[in-house]
DNA sequence: ATTTCGATGAACGGAGACGTTCACTGGAAT
DNA sequence: ATTCCAGTGAACGTCTCCGTTCATCGAAAT
């Protein structure tokens, strides 16, 4: 019964990966069950058998993708005391991650309105967390704090990396420096 | 025969504006002829009568929208000698324009792949022009010039304004200052 | 050898969008 | 009064996707 289960699991994986590929290329919104089945080399029916509804499929695909593209570890950022140095580390790691995550992330962001709500919720929760960690130590209150968080969120966006490094042709470290400059410009009366 | 032509032109306008509204709200890709007809208070058939193919409709809608949302005048930018001052002016005007243009522009950018090619060509031509005008006078050559043009293009994007001023809650002038700082950081050995 | 069950192939009805045809109406233009 | 024609209403066939049913195949498990 092991060979049996194994083969079933293999089929499930092929479907999951096919879905992932399509989400990365045409985007979740334009991904049809028929296309998934064809890409996976199975029948539409088989897809329905493994994933009764769209959400189950999306969840499986999402989990698998996240396993392949782990986000930079926030705890490592927390461990850096100097906020400027911490920011550079965070941006460097985030942009490295973006380079591999961009195809999926841009499609996800583009199709967000038509996606199950937990996706957007997860993303925004994660953004808040990262921004909060990076904002610490700059000594910003009130308006300055709003400004700082806003520019931090912007610097961390995959679209920002794509705009600078793909469309603009910048190297990673150049993008890190420029966005660091923007963030520091949001901090009033910085001693250096 | 005047009343006749006038009424026809009015119908045509109603269709054009209905299309514009839908493009602004749900985006061009999700805009169906049936929805346009309903929004305009006419029949599908009438839409087809006025605009035989999708491109004709899009062109009319696009022209009308551009009339309502004129882009900042590049020549005014050209007239400013100091590159830093010119940049601030350009960003201020561009962000003001973005505030009214964002609903349409973000949908257009999102649906670009499924749109007639002349749209993307126009946008990229326009971007090149504006970046070129703004890059003048910073004395950047080679790698620095690439970097400068990259950040300039990024700073000018509607998505950048939206990320900073809508998602981030920044005021226009704050966004201008931060992006100016990023651009200046791309210029090596600036005297001040 | 027989049972089990994941996967197949064929087909169904429904929804929504497409583009097109035809007969018809009603108000300007003549 | 009659002609003209933009717009109507209803219907047509086509396409793609959806989700579901049924009988059947074939390889692993017994």
Tab-separated table of N, CA, C and O (backbone and C1' of nucleotides) in Angstrom, chain B residues 4 8 11 41-46 49-50, chain D residues 3-13:
chain	number	residue	atom	x	y	z
B	4	UNK	N	-29.559	65.841	-35.586
B	4	UNK	CA	-29.276	64.430	-35.828
B	4	UNK	C	-27.838	64.077	-35.451
B	4	UNK	O	-27.581	63.208	-34.635
B	8	UNK	N	-26.196	61.793	-32.293
B	8	UNK	CA	-25.292	60.677	-32.543
B	8	UNK	C	-23.989	60.876	-31.771
B	8	UNK	O	-23.491	59.963	-31.113
B	11	UNK	N	-24.459	60.124	-28.136
B	11	UNK	CA	-24.436	58.695	-27.852
B	11	UNK	C	-23.003	58.176	-27.832
B	11	UNK	O	-22.594	57.455	-26.925
B	41	UNK	N	-26.277	53.111	-21.014
B	41	UNK	CA	-27.712	53.149	-21.251
B	41	UNK	C	-28.080	52.873	-22.687
B	41	UNK	O	-29.085	53.387	-23.192
B	42	UNK	N	-27.288	52.078	-23.370
B	42	UNK	CA	-27.597	51.700	-24.752
B	42	UNK	C	-27.513	50.185	-24.881
B	42	UNK	O	-27.342	49.474	-23.891
B	43	UNK	N	-27.659	49.698	-26.091
B	43	UNK	CA	-27.599	48.267	-26.346
B	43	UNK	C	-26.187	47.870	-26.775
B	43	UNK	O	-25.447	48.702	-27.296
B	44	UNK	N	-25.873	46.638	-26.559
B	44	UNK	CA	-24.585	46.117	-27.039
B	44	UNK	C	-24.385	46.455	-28.504
B	44	UNK	O	-23.311	46.844	-28.951
B	45	UNK	N	-25.469	46.283	-29.242
B	45	UNK	CA	-25.414	46.517	-30.679
B	45	UNK	C	-24.950	47.929	-30.996
B	45	UNK	O	-24.173	48.158	-31.932
B	46	UNK	N	-25.462	48.873	-30.230
B	46	UNK	CA	-25.097	50.273	-30.459
B	46	UNK	C	-23.606	50.492	-30.244
B	46	UNK	O	-22.964	51.255	-30.967
B	49	UNK	N	-21.888	49.272	-33.196
B	49	UNK	CA	-22.108	50.167	-34.327
B	49	UNK	C	-21.102	51.321	-34.318
B	49	UNK	O	-20.523	51.673	-35.338
B	50	UNK	N	-20.864	51.878	-33.138
B	50	UNK	CA	-19.967	53.035	-33.044
B	50	UNK	C	-18.497	52.642	-33.078
B	50	UNK	O	-17.661	53.374	-33.592
D	3	DT	P	-41.503	56.915	-49.351
D	3	DT	O5'	-39.981	57.250	-49.009
D	3	DT	C5'	-39.386	58.400	-49.592
D	3	DT	C4'	-38.195	58.818	-48.765
D	3	DT	C3'	-37.187	57.696	-48.471
D	3	DT	O3'	-35.896	58.155	-48.811
D	3	DT	C1'	-37.746	58.830	-46.486
D	4	DC	P	-34.662	57.159	-48.853
D	4	DC	O5'	-33.945	57.465	-47.464
D	4	DC	C5'	-33.567	58.796	-47.158
D	4	DC	C4'	-33.012	58.865	-45.749
D	4	DC	C3'	-32.066	57.711	-45.383
D	4	DC	O3'	-30.920	58.262	-44.765
D	4	DC	C1'	-33.766	57.932	-43.751
D	5	DC	P	-29.546	57.420	-44.776
D	5	DC	O5'	-29.310	57.137	-43.235
D	5	DC	C5'	-29.603	58.153	-42.289
D	5	DC	C4'	-29.789	57.545	-40.918
D	5	DC	C3'	-28.984	56.248	-40.684
D	5	DC	O3'	-28.529	56.255	-39.357
D	5	DC	C1'	-31.198	55.878	-40.176
D	6	DA	P	-26.974	56.125	-39.036
D	6	DA	O5'	-26.938	56.386	-37.459
D	6	DA	C5'	-27.411	57.627	-36.970
D	6	DA	C4'	-28.080	57.430	-35.626
D	6	DA	C3'	-27.350	56.488	-34.680
D	6	DA	O3'	-27.535	56.945	-33.338
D	6	DA	C1'	-29.487	55.610	-35.167
D	7	DG	P	-26.908	56.113	-32.138
D	7	DG	O5'	-28.091	55.152	-31.708
D	7	DG	C5'	-29.149	55.665	-30.898
D	7	DG	C4'	-30.185	54.582	-30.714
D	7	DG	C3'	-29.698	53.339	-29.944
D	7	DG	O3'	-30.420	53.197	-28.728
D	7	DG	C1'	-30.947	52.755	-31.875
D	8	DT	P	-30.305	51.862	-27.908
D	8	DT	O5'	-31.530	51.011	-28.445
D	8	DT	C5'	-32.850	51.553	-28.372
D	8	DT	C4'	-33.877	50.480	-28.696
D	8	DT	C3'	-33.760	49.210	-27.846
D	8	DT	O3'	-35.008	48.971	-27.222
D	8	DT	C1'	-33.893	48.671	-30.165
D	9	DG	P	-35.074	48.094	-25.912
D	9	DG	O5'	-35.451	46.659	-26.497
D	9	DG	C5'	-36.630	46.527	-27.271
D	9	DG	C4'	-36.706	45.146	-27.889
D	9	DG	C3'	-36.212	44.037	-26.958
D	9	DG	O3'	-37.244	43.056	-26.860
D	9	DG	C1'	-35.161	43.874	-29.095
D	10	DA	P	-37.072	41.778	-25.931
D	10	DA	O5'	-36.754	40.647	-27.015
D	10	DA	C5'	-37.449	40.652	-28.253
D	10	DA	C4'	-36.893	39.559	-29.159
D	10	DA	C3'	-36.366	38.338	-28.399
D	10	DA	O3'	-36.825	37.153	-29.015
D	10	DA	C1'	-34.717	39.149	-29.859
D	11	DA	P	-36.735	35.759	-28.243
D	11	DA	O5'	-35.742	34.916	-29.172
D	11	DA	C5'	-35.952	34.927	-30.573
D	11	DA	C4'	-34.634	34.820	-31.293
D	11	DA	C3'	-33.750	33.643	-30.871
D	11	DA	O3'	-33.978	32.534	-31.733
D	11	DA	C1'	-32.509	35.621	-31.428
D	12	DC	P	-33.174	31.178	-31.485
D	12	DC	O5'	-31.796	31.378	-32.259
D	12	DC	C5'	-31.804	31.692	-33.642
D	12	DC	C4'	-30.362	31.821	-34.117
D	12	DC	C3'	-29.481	30.698	-33.585
D	12	DC	O3'	-29.219	29.756	-34.614
D	12	DC	C1'	-28.443	32.869	-33.354
D	13	DG	P	-28.608	28.307	-34.122
D	13	DG	O5'	-27.048	28.563	-34.174
D	13	DG	C5'	-26.456	29.065	-35.369
D	13	DG	C4'	-24.975	29.297	-35.141
D	13	DG	C3'	-24.269	28.120	-34.461
D	13	DG	O3'	-23.018	27.896	-35.097
D	13	DG	C1'	-23.999	30.078	-33.139
